[in-house]
XYZ file of N, CA and C in Angstrom:
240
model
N 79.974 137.435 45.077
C 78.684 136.798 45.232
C 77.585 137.674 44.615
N 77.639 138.657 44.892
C 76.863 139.925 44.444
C 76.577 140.227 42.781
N 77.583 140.155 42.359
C 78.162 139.736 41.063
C 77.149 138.860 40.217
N 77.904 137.181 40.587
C 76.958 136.479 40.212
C 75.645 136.420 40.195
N 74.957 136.513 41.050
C 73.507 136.943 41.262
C 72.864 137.828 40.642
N 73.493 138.581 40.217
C 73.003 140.033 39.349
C 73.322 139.207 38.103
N 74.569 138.802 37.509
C 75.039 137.837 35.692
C 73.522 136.821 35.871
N 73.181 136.525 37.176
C 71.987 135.157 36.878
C 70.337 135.669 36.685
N 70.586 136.917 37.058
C 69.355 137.570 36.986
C 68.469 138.585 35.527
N 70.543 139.070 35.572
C 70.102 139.712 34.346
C 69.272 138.509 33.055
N 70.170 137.529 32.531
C 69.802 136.179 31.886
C 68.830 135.704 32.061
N 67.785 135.801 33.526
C 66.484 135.130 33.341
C 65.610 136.057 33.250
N 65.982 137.567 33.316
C 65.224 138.633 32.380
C 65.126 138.528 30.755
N 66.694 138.628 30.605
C 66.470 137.982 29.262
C 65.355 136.962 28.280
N 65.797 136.029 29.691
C 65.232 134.369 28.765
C 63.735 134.933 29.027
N 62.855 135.380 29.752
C 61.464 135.939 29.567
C 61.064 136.585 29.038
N 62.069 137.414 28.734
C 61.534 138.617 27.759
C 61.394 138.125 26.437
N 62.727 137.098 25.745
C 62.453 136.636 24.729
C 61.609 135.326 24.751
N 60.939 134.858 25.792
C 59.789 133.895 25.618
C 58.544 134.753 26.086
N 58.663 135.961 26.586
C 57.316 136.722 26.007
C 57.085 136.924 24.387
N 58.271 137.649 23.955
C 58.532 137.605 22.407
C 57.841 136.818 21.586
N 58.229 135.369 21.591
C 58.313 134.536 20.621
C 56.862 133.938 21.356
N 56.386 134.373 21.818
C 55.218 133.460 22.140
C 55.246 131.904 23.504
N 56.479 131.856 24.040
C 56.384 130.742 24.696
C 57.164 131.136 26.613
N 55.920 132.161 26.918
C 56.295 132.751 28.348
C 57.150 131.790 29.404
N 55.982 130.620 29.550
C 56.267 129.673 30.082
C 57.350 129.158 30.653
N 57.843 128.716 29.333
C 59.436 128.195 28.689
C 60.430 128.716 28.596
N 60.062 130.341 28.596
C 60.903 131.236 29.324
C 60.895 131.832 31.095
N 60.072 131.608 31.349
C 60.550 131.391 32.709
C 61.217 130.203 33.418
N 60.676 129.140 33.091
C 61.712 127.654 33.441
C 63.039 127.810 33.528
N 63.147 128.124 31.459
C 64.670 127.902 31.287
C 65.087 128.993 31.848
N 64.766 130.166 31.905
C 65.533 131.166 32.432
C 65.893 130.818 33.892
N 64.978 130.371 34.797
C 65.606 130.191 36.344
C 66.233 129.001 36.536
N 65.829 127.685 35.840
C 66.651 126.789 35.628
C 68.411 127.107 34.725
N 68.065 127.656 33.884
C 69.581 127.110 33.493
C 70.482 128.594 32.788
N 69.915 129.833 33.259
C 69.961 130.512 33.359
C 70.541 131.051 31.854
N 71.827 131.374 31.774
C 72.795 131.852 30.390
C 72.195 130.759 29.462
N 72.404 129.420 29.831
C 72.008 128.704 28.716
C 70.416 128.765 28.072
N 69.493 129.222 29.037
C 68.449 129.194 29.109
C 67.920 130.598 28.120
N 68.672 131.190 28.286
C 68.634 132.593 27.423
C 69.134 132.246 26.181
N 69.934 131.421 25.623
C 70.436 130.920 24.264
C 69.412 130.213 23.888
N 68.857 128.603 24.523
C 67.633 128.360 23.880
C 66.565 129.092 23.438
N 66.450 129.875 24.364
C 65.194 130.930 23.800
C 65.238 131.619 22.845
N 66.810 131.991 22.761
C 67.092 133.012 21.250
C 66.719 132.080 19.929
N 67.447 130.820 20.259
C 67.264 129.924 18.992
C 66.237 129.112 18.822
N 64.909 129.619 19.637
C 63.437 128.538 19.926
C 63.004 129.213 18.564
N 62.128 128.629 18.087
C 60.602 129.052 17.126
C 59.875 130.247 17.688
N 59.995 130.807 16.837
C 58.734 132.177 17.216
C 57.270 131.652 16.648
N 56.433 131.345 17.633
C 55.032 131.049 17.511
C 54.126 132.370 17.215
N 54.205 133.141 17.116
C 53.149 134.793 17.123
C 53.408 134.670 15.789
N 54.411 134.807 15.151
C 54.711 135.217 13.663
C 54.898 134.215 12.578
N 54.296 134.666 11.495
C 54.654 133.566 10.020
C 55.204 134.837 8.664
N 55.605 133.553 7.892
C 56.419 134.608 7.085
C 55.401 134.678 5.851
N 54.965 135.971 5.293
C 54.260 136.194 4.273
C 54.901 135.581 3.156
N 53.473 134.610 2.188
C 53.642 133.830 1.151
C 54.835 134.857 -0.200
N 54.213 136.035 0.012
C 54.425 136.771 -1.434
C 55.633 137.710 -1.336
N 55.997 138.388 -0.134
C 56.810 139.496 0.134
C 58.050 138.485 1.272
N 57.475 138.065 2.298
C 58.374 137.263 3.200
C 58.759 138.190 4.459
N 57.872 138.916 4.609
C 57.732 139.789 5.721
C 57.022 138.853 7.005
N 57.544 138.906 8.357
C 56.963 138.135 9.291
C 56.131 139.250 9.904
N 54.824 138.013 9.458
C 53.738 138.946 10.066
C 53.120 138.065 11.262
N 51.901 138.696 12.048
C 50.967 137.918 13.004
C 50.507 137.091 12.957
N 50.702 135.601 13.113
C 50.302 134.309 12.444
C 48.062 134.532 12.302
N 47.765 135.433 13.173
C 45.959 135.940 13.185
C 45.873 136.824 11.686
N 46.778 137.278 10.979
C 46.367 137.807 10.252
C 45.783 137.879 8.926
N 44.771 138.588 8.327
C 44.407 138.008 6.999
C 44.669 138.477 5.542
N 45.350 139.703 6.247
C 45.795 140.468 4.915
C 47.271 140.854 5.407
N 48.526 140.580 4.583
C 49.608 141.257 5.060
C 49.767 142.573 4.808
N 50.212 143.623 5.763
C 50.530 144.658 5.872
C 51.676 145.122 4.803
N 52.154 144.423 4.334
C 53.227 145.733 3.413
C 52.915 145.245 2.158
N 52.344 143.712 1.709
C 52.376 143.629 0.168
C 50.288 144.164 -0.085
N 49.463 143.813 0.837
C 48.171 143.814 0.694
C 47.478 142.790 0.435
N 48.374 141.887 0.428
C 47.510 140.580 -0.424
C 47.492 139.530 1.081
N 46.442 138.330 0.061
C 45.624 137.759 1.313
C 46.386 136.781 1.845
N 46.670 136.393 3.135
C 47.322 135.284 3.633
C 46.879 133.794 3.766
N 47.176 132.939 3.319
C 45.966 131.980 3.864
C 46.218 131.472 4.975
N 44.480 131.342 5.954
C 44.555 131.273 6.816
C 45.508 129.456 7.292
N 46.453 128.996 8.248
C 46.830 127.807 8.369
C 45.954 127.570 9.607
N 45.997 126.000 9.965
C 45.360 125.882 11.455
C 46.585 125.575 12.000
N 46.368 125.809 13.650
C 47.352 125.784 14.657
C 48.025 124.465 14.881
């Protein structure tokens, strides 16, 4: 019993941590206490909302940002 409880806990650490990550906390707490292991797989394979991939280099940067960090050049801004 002990066991399980700890396999269900670790997984909805998981699933929050990677919906702190990707931008969607929320959705990681749900799925994580709802559906626990599985809930930690959706999250791996959700959309990362914080990050976009630079036009010129393809580096994922801060979707706020206006200049990318490793090539220098300008990002254009998208709306949300």
């Amino acid at each position: 019993m002990f066991f399980w409880l700890l396999f269900y806990l670790f997984f909805f650490l998981v699933s929050v941590c990677l919906g702190y990550k990707k931008g969607h906390l929320l959705a990681g707490i749900l799925l994580g206490y709802v559906l626990g292991p599985v809930g930690a797989i959706l999250m791996y394979l959700s959309k990362d909302k914080r990050h976009v991939e630079c036009p010129n280099c393809q580096q994922m940067i801060l979707r706020d940002s206006y200049i990318c960090p490793k090539c220098k050049c300008k990002v254009r801004v998208s709306a949300v």
